[in-house]
mmCIF file of C-alpha atoms and ligand atoms in Angstrom:
data_model
loop_
_atom_site.group_PDB
_atom_site.id
_atom_site.type_symbol
_atom_site.label_atom_id
_atom_site.label_comp_id
_atom_site.label_asym_id
_atom_site.label_seq_id
_atom_site.Cartn_x
_atom_site.Cartn_y
_atom_site.Cartn_z
ATOM 1 C CA MET E 1 147.085 124.819 157.161
ATOM 2 C CA GLU E 2 145.950 128.343 157.906
ATOM 3 C CA LEU E 3 146.996 129.836 161.209
ATOM 4 C CA LYS E 4 146.315 133.518 161.308
ATOM 5 C CA GLY E 5 149.069 135.662 162.825
ATOM 6 C CA ILE E 6 151.672 132.875 163.002
ATOM 7 C CA ASP E 7 154.875 133.685 161.187
ATOM 8 C CA LYS E 8 155.969 131.960 158.060
ATOM 9 C CA GLN E 9 158.980 130.157 159.468
ATOM 10 C CA ILE E 10 156.939 128.495 162.182
ATOM 11 C CA LEU E 11 154.231 127.592 159.659
ATOM 12 C CA GLN E 12 156.873 125.936 157.511
ATOM 13 C CA LYS E 13 158.129 123.907 160.506
ATOM 14 C CA LEU E 14 154.574 122.837 161.330
ATOM 15 C CA LYS E 15 154.049 121.806 157.761
ATOM 16 C CA GLU E 16 157.228 119.667 157.783
ATOM 17 C CA SER E 17 156.164 118.069 161.062
ATOM 18 C CA LYS E 18 153.008 116.767 159.313
ATOM 19 C CA LEU E 19 150.937 117.628 162.401
ATOM 20 C CA THR E 20 147.285 118.283 161.687
ATOM 21 C CA LEU E 21 145.356 121.240 163.070
ATOM 22 C CA GLU E 22 143.653 118.868 165.470
ATOM 23 C CA ASN E 23 146.987 117.405 166.635
ATOM 24 C CA ILE E 24 148.236 120.916 167.416
ATOM 25 C CA ALA E 25 145.005 122.084 169.063
ATOM 26 C CA VAL E 26 145.086 119.240 171.583
ATOM 27 C CA SER E 27 148.833 119.420 172.291
ATOM 28 C CA THR E 28 150.430 120.926 175.383
ATOM 29 C CA SER E 29 153.162 123.494 174.740
ATOM 30 C CA ASP E 30 155.794 121.018 175.984
ATOM 31 C CA GLU E 31 154.617 118.365 173.557
ATOM 32 C CA LEU E 32 154.839 120.802 170.702
ATOM 33 C CA ILE E 33 158.303 121.957 171.706
ATOM 34 C CA ARG E 34 159.443 118.335 171.658
ATOM 35 C CA LYS E 35 158.154 117.946 168.100
ATOM 36 C CA ILE E 36 159.348 121.155 166.516
ATOM 37 C CA GLU E 37 161.959 123.791 167.216
ATOM 38 C CA ILE E 38 159.930 126.580 168.751
ATOM 39 C CA SER E 39 159.940 128.668 171.952
ATOM 40 C CA LYS E 40 157.445 128.131 174.750
ATOM 41 C CA LYS E 41 155.773 131.446 174.008
ATOM 42 C CA GLU E 42 155.445 130.626 170.346
ATOM 43 C CA ALA E 43 154.098 127.151 171.114
ATOM 44 C CA ILE E 44 151.373 128.581 173.351
ATOM 45 C CA LYS E 45 150.416 131.059 170.605
ATOM 46 C CA VAL E 46 150.303 128.313 167.961
ATOM 47 C CA ILE E 47 148.080 126.077 170.106
ATOM 48 C CA GLU E 48 145.717 128.922 170.922
ATOM 49 C CA THR E 49 145.481 129.871 167.266
ATOM 50 C CA ALA E 50 144.748 126.255 166.264
ATOM 51 C CA GLN E 51 142.076 126.042 168.934
ATOM 52 C CA ASN E 52 140.545 129.280 167.656
ATOM 53 C CA GLU E 53 140.515 127.919 164.131
ATOM 54 C CA LEU E 54 138.637 124.842 165.299
ATOM 55 C CA GLY E 55 136.365 126.798 167.654
ATOM 56 C CA ILE E 56 137.491 124.872 170.718
ATOM 57 C CA GLN E 57 138.913 127.571 172.919
ATOM 58 C CA PRO E 58 137.333 127.820 176.379
ATOM 59 C CA VAL E 59 134.183 129.875 176.644
ATOM 60 C CA THR E 60 131.697 130.635 179.402
ATOM 61 C CA ALA E 61 128.375 128.858 179.464
ATOM 62 C CA LEU E 62 126.669 132.129 178.577
ATOM 63 C CA GLN E 63 128.895 132.645 175.527
ATOM 64 C CA PHE E 64 128.210 129.032 174.603
ATOM 65 C CA LEU E 65 124.454 129.566 174.804
ATOM 66 C CA GLU E 66 124.645 132.727 172.745
ATOM 67 C CA ALA E 67 126.729 131.054 170.079
ATOM 68 C CA GLU E 68 124.287 128.132 169.963
ATOM 69 C CA GLY E 69 121.387 130.514 169.448
ATOM 70 C CA LYS E 70 123.167 132.015 166.449
ATOM 71 C CA ARG E 71 123.901 128.647 164.828
ATOM 72 C CA GLY E 72 121.990 127.959 161.654
ATOM 73 C CA LYS E 73 119.424 125.210 161.249
ATOM 74 C CA ILE E 74 118.002 123.724 158.067
ATOM 75 C CA THR E 75 114.382 122.699 158.182
ATOM 76 C CA THR E 76 113.470 119.132 157.275
ATOM 77 C CA SER E 77 110.061 120.402 155.993
ATOM 78 C CA SER E 78 108.375 118.501 158.809
ATOM 79 C CA SER E 79 107.748 120.645 161.880
ATOM 80 C CA GLU E 80 107.490 117.543 164.050
ATOM 81 C CA PHE E 81 110.837 116.285 162.811
ATOM 82 C CA ASP E 82 112.398 119.728 163.232
ATOM 83 C CA GLY E 83 110.967 119.744 166.745
ATOM 84 C CA ILE E 84 112.902 116.727 167.992
ATOM 85 C CA LEU E 85 116.082 118.148 166.463
ATOM 86 C CA GLY E 86 115.745 121.532 168.142
ATOM 87 C CA GLY E 87 114.837 123.424 164.991
ATOM 88 C CA GLY E 88 116.238 121.315 162.142
ATOM 89 C CA ILE E 89 119.677 120.098 161.063
ATOM 90 C CA TRP E 90 122.265 122.212 162.796
ATOM 91 C CA THR E 91 125.367 123.769 161.323
ATOM 92 C CA GLN E 92 128.796 123.151 162.829
ATOM 93 C CA GLU E 93 128.116 119.529 163.418
ATOM 94 C CA LEU E 94 127.940 116.191 161.753
ATOM 95 C CA THR E 95 124.541 114.527 161.687
ATOM 96 C CA GLU E 96 124.378 110.804 161.077
ATOM 97 C CA VAL E 97 121.160 109.622 159.443
ATOM 98 C CA ALA E 98 120.941 105.865 159.796
ATOM 99 C CA GLY E 99 118.160 103.541 158.673
ATOM 100 C CA GLY E 100 117.229 100.570 156.580
ATOM 101 C CA PHE E 101 116.570 100.318 152.873
ATOM 102 C CA GLY E 102 113.878 102.753 151.756
ATOM 103 C CA SER E 103 113.614 104.403 155.166
ATOM 104 C CA GLY E 104 113.931 107.855 153.595
ATOM 105 C CA LYS E 105 117.611 108.773 154.153
ATOM 106 C CA THR E 106 118.211 109.876 150.575
ATOM 107 C CA GLN E 107 114.842 111.633 150.370
ATOM 108 C CA LEU E 108 115.759 113.617 153.465
ATOM 109 C CA CYS E 109 119.081 114.540 151.854
ATOM 110 C CA PHE E 110 117.345 115.763 148.679
ATOM 111 C CA GLN E 111 114.914 117.798 150.767
ATOM 112 C CA LEU E 112 117.789 119.381 152.691
ATOM 113 C CA CYS E 113 119.588 120.243 149.419
ATOM 114 C CA ILE E 114 116.541 122.302 148.518
ATOM 115 C CA ASN E 115 115.805 123.688 151.944
ATOM 116 C CA VAL E 116 119.324 124.984 152.635
ATOM 117 C CA GLN E 117 118.708 127.402 149.768
ATOM 118 C CA LEU E 118 115.543 128.887 151.316
ATOM 119 C CA PRO E 119 115.544 132.280 153.025
ATOM 120 C CA PHE E 120 116.389 132.275 156.730
ATOM 121 C CA ASP E 121 112.780 132.999 157.741
ATOM 122 C CA GLU E 122 111.612 129.916 155.857
ATOM 123 C CA GLY E 123 114.036 127.569 157.548
ATOM 124 C CA GLY E 124 116.949 127.819 155.135
ATOM 125 C CA LEU E 125 120.439 129.210 155.274
ATOM 126 C CA GLU E 126 120.477 131.058 151.941
ATOM 127 C CA GLY E 127 123.363 128.841 150.985
ATOM 128 C CA ASN E 128 124.143 125.960 148.652
ATOM 129 C CA ALA E 129 124.583 122.240 148.903
ATOM 130 C CA PHE E 130 127.397 119.821 148.076
ATOM 131 C CA PHE E 131 126.290 116.225 147.619
ATOM 132 C CA ILE E 132 128.856 113.444 147.657
ATOM 133 C CA ASP E 133 127.184 110.431 146.111
ATOM 134 C CA THR E 134 128.732 107.032 146.719
ATOM 135 C CA GLU E 135 125.847 104.956 145.362
ATOM 136 C CA ARG E 136 124.869 106.953 142.307
ATOM 137 C CA THR E 137 121.379 107.496 143.617
ATOM 138 C CA PHE E 138 121.353 111.273 143.202
ATOM 139 C CA SER E 139 118.198 112.060 141.254
ATOM 140 C CA PRO E 140 117.871 115.520 139.671
ATOM 141 C CA LYS E 141 114.401 114.461 138.544
ATOM 142 C CA ARG E 142 113.305 114.006 142.131
ATOM 143 C CA ILE E 143 114.741 117.405 143.076
ATOM 144 C CA VAL E 144 112.791 118.976 140.175
ATOM 145 C CA GLU E 145 109.650 117.283 141.441
ATOM 146 C CA MET E 146 110.097 118.449 145.008
ATOM 147 C CA ALA E 147 111.047 121.986 144.041
ATOM 148 C CA THR E 148 108.153 122.282 141.556
ATOM 149 C CA TYR E 149 105.623 121.209 144.195
ATOM 150 C CA ARG E 150 106.829 123.991 146.402
ATOM 151 C CA GLY E 151 106.711 126.638 143.711
ATOM 152 C CA LEU E 152 110.462 127.224 143.728
ATOM 153 C CA GLU E 153 112.686 128.320 140.838
ATOM 154 C CA VAL E 154 113.638 124.856 139.689
ATOM 155 C CA GLU E 155 116.652 125.720 137.570
ATOM 156 C CA GLU E 156 118.111 127.916 140.265
ATOM 157 C CA ILE E 157 117.660 125.188 142.842
ATOM 158 C CA LEU E 158 119.454 122.668 140.594
ATOM 159 C CA GLU E 159 122.259 125.070 139.873
ATOM 160 C CA ASN E 160 123.012 125.456 143.551
ATOM 161 C CA ILE E 161 123.478 121.773 144.265
ATOM 162 C CA TYR E 162 126.986 120.488 143.543
ATOM 163 C CA ILE E 163 127.353 116.775 143.065
ATOM 164 C CA ASN E 164 130.402 114.590 143.099
ATOM 165 C CA SER E 165 130.401 110.807 142.836
ATOM 166 C CA ALA E 166 132.879 109.095 145.053
ATOM 167 C CA LEU E 167 134.087 105.873 143.434
ATOM 168 C CA ASN E 168 135.884 104.419 146.452
ATOM 169 C CA THR E 169 137.202 105.426 149.870
ATOM 170 C CA HIS E 170 140.391 106.811 148.417
ATOM 171 C CA HIS E 171 138.350 108.979 146.109
ATOM 172 C CA LEU E 172 136.140 110.083 148.996
ATOM 173 C CA PHE E 173 139.208 111.250 150.902
ATOM 174 C CA SER E 174 140.493 113.122 147.890
ATOM 175 C CA ILE E 175 137.126 114.861 147.346
ATOM 176 C CA VAL E 176 137.003 115.938 150.987
ATOM 177 C CA ASP E 177 140.532 117.310 150.608
ATOM 178 C CA THR E 178 139.402 119.688 147.917
ATOM 179 C CA LEU E 179 136.308 120.960 149.688
ATOM 180 C CA ASP E 180 137.862 123.989 151.445
ATOM 181 C CA GLU E 181 137.941 125.968 148.262
ATOM 182 C CA ILE E 182 134.523 125.169 146.847
ATOM 183 C CA ILE E 183 132.828 125.644 150.225
ATOM 184 C CA GLN E 184 134.099 129.222 150.340
ATOM 185 C CA LYS E 185 133.645 130.025 146.684
ATOM 186 C CA LYS E 186 130.152 128.624 146.331
ATOM 187 C CA ASN E 187 128.747 129.468 149.741
ATOM 188 C CA ILE E 188 128.185 125.823 150.604
ATOM 189 C CA LYS E 189 126.130 125.516 153.799
ATOM 190 C CA LEU E 190 125.227 121.874 153.585
ATOM 191 C CA LEU E 191 127.548 118.961 152.856
ATOM 192 C CA ILE E 192 126.121 115.489 152.340
ATOM 193 C CA VAL E 193 127.748 112.094 152.031
ATOM 194 C CA ASP E 194 125.175 109.522 150.863
ATOM 195 C CA SER E 195 126.085 106.860 151.829
ATOM 196 C CA PHE E 196 129.025 107.360 154.127
ATOM 197 C CA ALA E 197 129.895 103.801 155.004
ATOM 198 C CA SER E 198 129.205 101.779 151.874
ATOM 199 C CA HIS E 199 132.697 101.988 150.352
ATOM 200 C CA PHE E 200 134.344 101.347 153.713
ATOM 201 C CA ARG E 201 132.178 98.269 154.172
ATOM 202 C CA SER E 202 133.023 96.859 150.747
ATOM 203 C CA GLU E 203 136.751 97.633 150.917
ATOM 204 C CA TYR E 204 137.576 96.746 154.516
ATOM 205 C CA ILE E 205 136.178 93.279 154.689
ATOM 206 C CA GLY E 206 136.450 90.869 157.607
ATOM 207 C CA LYS E 207 136.785 91.167 161.358
ATOM 208 C CA GLU E 208 140.544 91.641 161.190
ATOM 209 C CA ARG E 209 140.117 94.876 159.233
ATOM 210 C CA LEU E 210 137.364 96.271 161.417
ATOM 211 C CA VAL E 211 139.682 98.415 163.528
ATOM 212 C CA GLU E 212 141.364 99.850 160.452
ATOM 213 C CA ARG E 213 137.970 100.531 158.895
ATOM 214 C CA GLN E 214 136.752 102.350 161.988
ATOM 215 C CA GLN E 215 139.929 104.406 162.119
ATOM 216 C CA LYS E 216 139.423 105.525 158.512
ATOM 217 C CA ILE E 217 135.792 106.354 159.165
ATOM 218 C CA MET E 218 136.815 108.424 162.181
ATOM 219 C CA GLN E 219 139.532 110.144 160.219
ATOM 220 C CA ILE E 220 137.221 111.317 157.536
ATOM 221 C CA ALA E 221 134.463 112.173 159.971
ATOM 222 C CA GLU E 222 136.875 114.402 161.870
ATOM 223 C CA GLU E 223 137.826 116.117 158.633
ATOM 224 C CA LEU E 224 134.161 116.712 157.920
ATOM 225 C CA ILE E 225 133.547 118.079 161.388
ATOM 226 C CA SER E 226 136.498 120.439 161.004
ATOM 227 C CA LEU E 227 134.922 121.786 157.842
ATOM 228 C CA ALA E 228 131.542 122.096 159.565
ATOM 229 C CA VAL E 229 133.044 124.119 162.389
ATOM 230 C CA LYS E 230 135.368 126.194 160.249
ATOM 231 C CA TYR E 231 132.789 127.209 157.675
ATOM 232 C CA ASP E 232 129.664 127.069 159.781
ATOM 233 C CA LEU E 233 127.948 124.463 157.685
ATOM 234 C CA ALA E 234 125.809 121.391 158.294
ATOM 235 C CA VAL E 235 127.271 117.978 157.489
ATOM 236 C CA VAL E 236 124.914 115.058 157.000
ATOM 237 C CA VAL E 237 126.106 111.505 156.427
ATOM 238 C CA THR E 238 123.803 108.597 155.769
ATOM 239 C CA ASN E 239 124.400 105.056 156.962
ATOM 240 C CA GLN E 240 122.415 102.094 155.736
ATOM 241 C CA ILE E 241 121.849 99.634 158.526
ATOM 242 C CA MET E 242 119.584 96.723 159.128
ATOM 243 C CA ALA E 243 116.878 97.218 161.732
ATOM 244 C CA ASN E 244 119.522 96.850 164.409
ATOM 245 C CA VAL E 245 120.264 100.222 165.970
ATOM 246 C CA GLU E 246 123.645 99.055 167.296
ATOM 247 C CA GLU E 247 125.143 99.366 163.842
ATOM 248 C CA PHE E 248 125.518 103.110 164.073
ATOM 249 C CA LEU E 249 128.734 104.292 162.530
ATOM 250 C CA PHE E 250 130.051 106.021 165.594
ATOM 251 C CA GLY E 251 129.434 103.328 168.160
ATOM 252 C CA SER E 252 126.259 102.221 169.825
ATOM 253 C CA PRO E 253 124.168 104.966 171.424
ATOM 254 C CA GLU E 254 125.045 103.698 174.879
ATOM 255 C CA GLU E 255 128.715 103.653 174.132
ATOM 256 C CA PRO E 256 129.672 106.459 171.828
ATOM 257 C CA ALA E 257 133.000 105.953 170.087
ATOM 258 C CA LEU E 258 135.673 108.193 171.392
ATOM 259 C CA GLY E 259 137.486 110.722 169.326
ATOM 260 C CA PHE E 260 138.759 114.200 169.670
ATOM 261 C CA ALA E 261 135.897 115.795 167.829
ATOM 262 C CA TRP E 262 133.210 113.906 169.688
ATOM 263 C CA ALA E 263 134.594 114.860 173.077
ATOM 264 C CA HIS E 264 133.835 118.458 172.381
ATOM 265 C CA ARG E 265 130.969 118.519 169.907
ATOM 266 C CA PRO E 266 128.801 115.434 169.971
ATOM 267 C CA GLN E 267 127.076 115.000 166.642
ATOM 268 C CA GLN E 268 123.414 114.422 166.120
ATOM 269 C CA ARG E 269 122.338 110.898 165.302
ATOM 270 C CA ILE E 270 118.997 110.092 163.790
ATOM 271 C CA PHE E 271 117.516 106.696 163.147
ATOM 272 C CA LEU E 272 114.774 106.464 160.466
ATOM 273 C CA ARG E 273 112.346 103.641 160.043
ATOM 274 C CA LYS E 274 109.379 102.859 157.867
ATOM 275 C CA SER E 275 105.915 103.027 159.250
ATOM 276 C CA ARG E 276 102.519 102.642 157.560
ATOM 277 C CA GLY E 277 102.304 103.731 153.908
ATOM 278 C CA SER E 278 104.351 106.817 153.280
ATOM 279 C CA SER E 279 104.853 107.575 156.963
ATOM 280 C CA ARG E 280 108.277 107.382 158.563
ATOM 281 C CA ILE E 281 109.485 107.609 162.127
ATOM 282 C CA ALA E 282 112.612 109.544 163.049
ATOM 283 C CA ARG E 283 114.257 108.944 166.359
ATOM 284 C CA LEU E 284 116.944 111.206 167.779
ATOM 285 C CA PHE E 285 119.790 109.542 169.708
ATOM 286 C CA ASP E 286 122.645 110.723 171.706
ATOM 287 C CA SER E 287 122.089 114.453 171.601
ATOM 288 C CA SER E 288 123.652 116.622 174.268
ATOM 289 C CA ARG E 289 120.990 119.202 173.584
ATOM 290 C CA MET E 290 117.716 117.369 173.125
ATOM 291 C CA PRO E 291 116.056 114.424 174.844
ATOM 292 C CA GLU E 292 115.717 111.151 172.959
ATOM 293 C CA ARG E 293 112.402 111.487 171.133
ATOM 294 C CA GLU E 294 110.541 110.298 168.049
ATOM 295 C CA ALA E 295 108.776 112.182 165.314
ATOM 296 C CA LEU E 296 106.331 111.088 162.632
ATOM 297 C CA PHE E 297 106.722 112.512 159.167
ATOM 298 C CA TYR E 298 105.773 111.537 155.592
ATOM 299 C CA VAL E 299 107.688 111.049 152.368
ATOM 300 C CA THR E 300 105.327 112.185 149.617
ATOM 301 C CA GLU E 301 105.550 113.356 146.011
ATOM 302 C CA SER E 302 106.276 116.834 147.215
ATOM 303 C CA GLY E 303 109.041 115.632 149.499
ATOM 304 C CA LEU E 304 109.030 115.491 153.299
ATOM 305 C CA THR E 305 105.899 116.785 155.051
ATOM 306 C CA ASP E 306 104.093 116.694 158.333
ATOM 307 C CA ALA E 307 100.613 115.673 157.246
ATOM 308 C CA PRO E 308 100.325 114.171 153.776
ATOM 309 C CA PHE E 309 98.293 115.752 151.046
ATOM 310 C CA SER E 310 95.088 113.848 150.496
ATOM 311 C CA SER E 311 96.293 112.014 147.346
ATOM 312 C CA ASP E 312 99.214 110.508 149.253
ATOM 313 C CA PHE E 313 97.124 109.314 152.132
ATOM 314 C CA TYR E 314 96.779 105.732 150.993
ATOM 315 C CA SER E 315 99.928 105.430 148.918
HETATM 316 P P1 LIG F 401 118.704 103.086 150.810
HETATM 317 O O1 LIG F 401 119.518 104.099 150.082
HETATM 318 O O2 LIG F 401 118.313 101.933 149.967
HETATM 319 O O3 LIG F 401 119.349 102.625 152.065
HETATM 320 O O4 LIG F 401 117.317 103.748 151.238
HETATM 321 P P2 LIG F 401 116.998 105.235 151.682
HETATM 322 O O5 LIG F 401 116.808 105.317 153.149
HETATM 323 O O6 LIG F 401 117.958 106.216 151.075
HETATM 324 O O7 LIG F 401 115.599 105.418 151.020
HETATM 325 P P3 LIG F 401 115.071 106.604 150.124
HETATM 326 O O8 LIG F 401 115.281 107.892 150.782
HETATM 327 O O9 LIG F 401 115.533 106.434 148.745
HETATM 328 O O10 LIG F 401 113.528 106.351 150.219
HETATM 329 C C1 LIG F 401 112.866 105.610 149.279
HETATM 330 C C2 LIG F 401 111.392 105.689 149.648
HETATM 331 O O11 LIG F 401 110.965 107.056 149.545
HETATM 332 C C3 LIG F 401 110.566 104.920 148.698
HETATM 333 O O12 LIG F 401 110.423 103.602 149.193
HETATM 334 C C4 LIG F 401 109.275 105.679 148.697
HETATM 335 O O13 LIG F 401 108.516 105.250 149.766
HETATM 336 C C5 LIG F 401 109.685 107.099 148.986
HETATM 337 N N1 LIG F 401 109.714 107.849 147.755
HETATM 338 C C6 LIG F 401 110.745 108.028 146.914
HETATM 339 N N2 LIG F 401 110.356 108.778 145.853
HETATM 340 C C7 LIG F 401 109.059 109.046 146.036
HETATM 341 C C8 LIG F 401 108.079 109.769 145.300
HETATM 342 O O14 LIG F 401 108.364 110.306 144.259
HETATM 343 N N3 LIG F 401 106.840 109.838 145.811
HETATM 344 C C9 LIG F 401 106.518 109.266 146.991
HETATM 345 N N4 LIG F 401 105.264 109.319 147.456
HETATM 346 N N5 LIG F 401 107.408 108.572 147.710
HETATM 347 C C10 LIG F 401 108.652 108.460 147.246
HETATM 348 MG MG1 LIG F 402 119.577 106.041 149.823
#
């Protein structure tokens, strides 16, 4: 735990208490005093510092608006899709991309791995990508294809995408635990988990384990959101669902699941579905910023696009 300006002895006590940064940030000073030996003044300082770390200290609406304007967005390569998202995939939040088999979730992830590397004026963040693959569907060949079509330096693009296969949920947690360092060292601006829920679904089977499963999903999602906020990066998780929209990871759109992180920073949720040929429809749910809208885009040889190139028209 890093808490700038807090003295070592207090840090040690916090460490022993096993409280997380989030636990501290949402505590009252009296609660903290009950848990560790610390003065009221120190407790207030610790809580404020934790809130600063997480970016959840109170701000005015004007400051909020200014901060939002400065937040980075990664283009999807479809201006219509970007439009419904308010400019692309935003940093400092977790975006859930849900959809059925072949709806384009992984293709979108590949596209974002390339696009995050683009210059700011081309819709990128001049940063790198970290791809956590739970289904072993990462395809360097497809990245090469997409990057080549756009005239990019293919080798450089590949070198700036870090991939880690997560074998099970335990492994996923342990990968996420090590991300702090690599995010800083390698200028990671996009973190992807494709697919987020698959291991949870296969390991926590049956109705009686549903609550436990949801708790674990929330726990890791909150860790990802902390990283997103702390390092100003975009986090995208995919979620394979049948046509039924209610199967969103974080509760149905009408009834968002509760959680500390969601209370303050609702994540973006996108539902993808197949349409005719190579066309796809993206629908934005549950955004505090944007109305619920749909966009039409295409998955072609070159990656995601607005209007397909002629050769893809009838594919
Ligand atoms: P699951 O992981 O199975 O849940 O699906 P997904 O949503 O991740 O699907 P994915 O992003 O892998 O999309 C697969 C679809 O993308 C295919 O059915 C194709 O329509 C399209 N696609 C993939 N590669 C290419 C390609 O090289 N050219 C074209 N034109 N389309 C492609
Ligand atoms: Mg996929």
